[in-house]
mmCIF file of C-alpha atoms in Angstrom:
data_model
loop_
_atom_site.group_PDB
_atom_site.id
_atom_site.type_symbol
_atom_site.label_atom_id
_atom_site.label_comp_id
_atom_site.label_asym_id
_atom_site.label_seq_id
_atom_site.Cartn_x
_atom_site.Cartn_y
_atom_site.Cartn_z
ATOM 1 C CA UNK A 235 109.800 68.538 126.285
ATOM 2 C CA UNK A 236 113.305 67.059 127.457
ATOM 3 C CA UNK A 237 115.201 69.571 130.008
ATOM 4 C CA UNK A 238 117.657 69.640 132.374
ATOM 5 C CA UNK A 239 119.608 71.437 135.572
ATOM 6 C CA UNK A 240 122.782 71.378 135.228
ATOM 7 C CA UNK A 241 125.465 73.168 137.872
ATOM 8 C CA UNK A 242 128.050 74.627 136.301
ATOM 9 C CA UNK A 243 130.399 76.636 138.302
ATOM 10 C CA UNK A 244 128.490 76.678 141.073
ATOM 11 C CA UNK A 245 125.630 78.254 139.564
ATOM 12 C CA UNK A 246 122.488 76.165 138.221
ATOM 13 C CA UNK A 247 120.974 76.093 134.368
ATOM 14 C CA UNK A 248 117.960 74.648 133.066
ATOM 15 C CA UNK A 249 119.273 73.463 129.464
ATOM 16 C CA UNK A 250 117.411 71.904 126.709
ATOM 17 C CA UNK A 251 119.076 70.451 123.415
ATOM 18 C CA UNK A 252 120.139 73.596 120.850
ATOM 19 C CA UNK A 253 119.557 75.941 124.104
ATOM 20 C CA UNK A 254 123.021 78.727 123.861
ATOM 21 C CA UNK A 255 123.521 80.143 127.716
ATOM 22 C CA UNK A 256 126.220 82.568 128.841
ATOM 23 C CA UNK A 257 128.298 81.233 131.486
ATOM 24 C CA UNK A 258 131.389 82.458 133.775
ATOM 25 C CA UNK A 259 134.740 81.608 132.117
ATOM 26 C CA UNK A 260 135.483 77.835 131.262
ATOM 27 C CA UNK A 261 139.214 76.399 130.437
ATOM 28 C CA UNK A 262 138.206 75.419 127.074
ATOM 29 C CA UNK A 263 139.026 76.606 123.916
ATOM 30 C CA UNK A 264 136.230 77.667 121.470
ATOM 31 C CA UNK A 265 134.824 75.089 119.131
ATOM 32 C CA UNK A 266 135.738 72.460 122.373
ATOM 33 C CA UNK A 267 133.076 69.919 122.766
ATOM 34 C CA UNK A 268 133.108 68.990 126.706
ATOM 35 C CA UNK A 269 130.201 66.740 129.283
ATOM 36 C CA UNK A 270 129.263 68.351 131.800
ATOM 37 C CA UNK A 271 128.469 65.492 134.773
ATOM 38 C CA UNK A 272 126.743 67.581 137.353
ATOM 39 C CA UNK A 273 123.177 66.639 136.074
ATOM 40 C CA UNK A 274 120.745 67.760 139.527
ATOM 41 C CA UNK A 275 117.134 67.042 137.499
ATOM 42 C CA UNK A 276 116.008 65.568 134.392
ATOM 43 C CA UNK A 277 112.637 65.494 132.800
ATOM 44 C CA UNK A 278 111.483 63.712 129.520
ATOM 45 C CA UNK A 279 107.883 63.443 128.463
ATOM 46 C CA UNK A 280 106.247 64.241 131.674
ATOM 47 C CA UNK A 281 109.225 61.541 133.928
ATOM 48 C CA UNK A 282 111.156 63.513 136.684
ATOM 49 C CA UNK A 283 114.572 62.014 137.838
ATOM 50 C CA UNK A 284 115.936 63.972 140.443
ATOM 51 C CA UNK A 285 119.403 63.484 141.448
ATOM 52 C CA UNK A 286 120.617 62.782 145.513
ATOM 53 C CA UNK A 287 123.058 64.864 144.412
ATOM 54 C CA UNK A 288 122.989 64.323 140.800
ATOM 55 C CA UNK A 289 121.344 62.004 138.768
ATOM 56 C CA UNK A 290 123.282 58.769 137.818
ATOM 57 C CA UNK A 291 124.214 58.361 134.295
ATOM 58 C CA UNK A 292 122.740 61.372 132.873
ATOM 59 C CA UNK A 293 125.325 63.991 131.072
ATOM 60 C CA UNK A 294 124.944 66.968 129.394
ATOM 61 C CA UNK A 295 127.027 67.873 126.201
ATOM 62 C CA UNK A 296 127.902 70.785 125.099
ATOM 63 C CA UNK A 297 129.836 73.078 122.869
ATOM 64 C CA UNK A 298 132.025 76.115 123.596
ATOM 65 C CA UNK A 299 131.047 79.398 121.091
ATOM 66 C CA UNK A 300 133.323 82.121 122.367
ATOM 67 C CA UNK A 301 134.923 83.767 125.313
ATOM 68 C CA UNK A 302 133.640 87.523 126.048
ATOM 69 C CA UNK A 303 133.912 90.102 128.706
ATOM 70 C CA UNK A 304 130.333 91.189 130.118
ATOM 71 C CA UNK A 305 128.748 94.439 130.662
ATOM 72 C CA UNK A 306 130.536 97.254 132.865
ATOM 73 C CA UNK A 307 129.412 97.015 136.271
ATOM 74 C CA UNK A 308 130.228 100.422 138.135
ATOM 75 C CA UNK A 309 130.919 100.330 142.066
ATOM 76 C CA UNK A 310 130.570 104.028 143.795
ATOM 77 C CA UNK A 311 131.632 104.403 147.193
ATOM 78 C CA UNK A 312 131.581 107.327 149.614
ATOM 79 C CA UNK A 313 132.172 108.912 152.612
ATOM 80 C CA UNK A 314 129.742 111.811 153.378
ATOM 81 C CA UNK A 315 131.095 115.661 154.278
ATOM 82 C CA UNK A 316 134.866 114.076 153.741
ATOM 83 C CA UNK A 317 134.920 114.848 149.613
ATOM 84 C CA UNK A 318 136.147 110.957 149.509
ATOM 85 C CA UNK A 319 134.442 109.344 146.475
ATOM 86 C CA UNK A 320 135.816 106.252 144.544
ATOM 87 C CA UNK A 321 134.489 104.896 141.648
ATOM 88 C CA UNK A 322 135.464 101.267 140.114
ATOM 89 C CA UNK A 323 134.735 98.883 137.571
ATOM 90 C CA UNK A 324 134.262 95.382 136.908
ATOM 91 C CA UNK A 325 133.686 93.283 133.874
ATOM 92 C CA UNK A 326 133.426 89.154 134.381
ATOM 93 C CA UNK A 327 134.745 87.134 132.011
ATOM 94 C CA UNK A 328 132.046 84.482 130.605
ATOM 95 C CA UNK A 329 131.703 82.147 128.213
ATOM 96 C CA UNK A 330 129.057 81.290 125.601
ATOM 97 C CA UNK A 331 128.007 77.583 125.082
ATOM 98 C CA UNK A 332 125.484 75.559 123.310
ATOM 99 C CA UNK A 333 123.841 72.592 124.711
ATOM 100 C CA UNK A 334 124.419 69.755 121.812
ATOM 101 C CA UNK A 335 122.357 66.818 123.683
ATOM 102 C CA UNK A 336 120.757 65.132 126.731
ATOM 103 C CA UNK A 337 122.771 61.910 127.402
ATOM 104 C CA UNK A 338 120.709 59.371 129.999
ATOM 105 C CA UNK A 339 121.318 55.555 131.120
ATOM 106 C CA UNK A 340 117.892 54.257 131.254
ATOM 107 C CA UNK A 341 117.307 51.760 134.160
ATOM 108 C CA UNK A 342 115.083 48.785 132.705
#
């Protein structure tokens, strides 16, 4: 099985070829293909190449689906015997992606 890590805004994903992970909000439009250089690991048949950073050569590319607002977090806050209560929301913007291939330079 061929995976990789891949940091993407400043979060890390294993991703695998036809793999579709949510992500927070990229500047590109859907149906956008885009590389994404910040390969960290990357394992094919069994071989491990681990990056010192990232691994050299090796890009990921992908696909943008659609942009989407998340689920509703709610934030409560209080102060007790002082009837002070507050209650806020928050909804991140993300964005969906597939992962179209596994791009490597093989050293020989």
């Amino acid at each position: 099985m061929e995976y990789a890590i891949v940091k993407i805004g400043g979060k890390q994903y294993k991703v695998s070829r036809g793999l579709v992970i949510e992500v927070e909000r990229l500047d590109y439009k859907p149906g956008e293909k885009f590389s994404l250089e910040e390969v960290l690991l990357y394992v094919s048949d069994g071989k491990v190449r681990l990056g010192k950073p990232r691994v050299n050569g090796a890009t990921v590319k992908a696909e943008v689906l659609e942009h989407f607002k998340g689920e509703k977090l709610r934030i409560a806050k209080f102060k007790a015997k002082a009837k002070y209560r507050r209650v806020t929301g928050h909804r991140q913007y993300l964005t969906k992606i597939k992962i179209l291939d596994i791009l490597t330079a093989v050293k020989k």
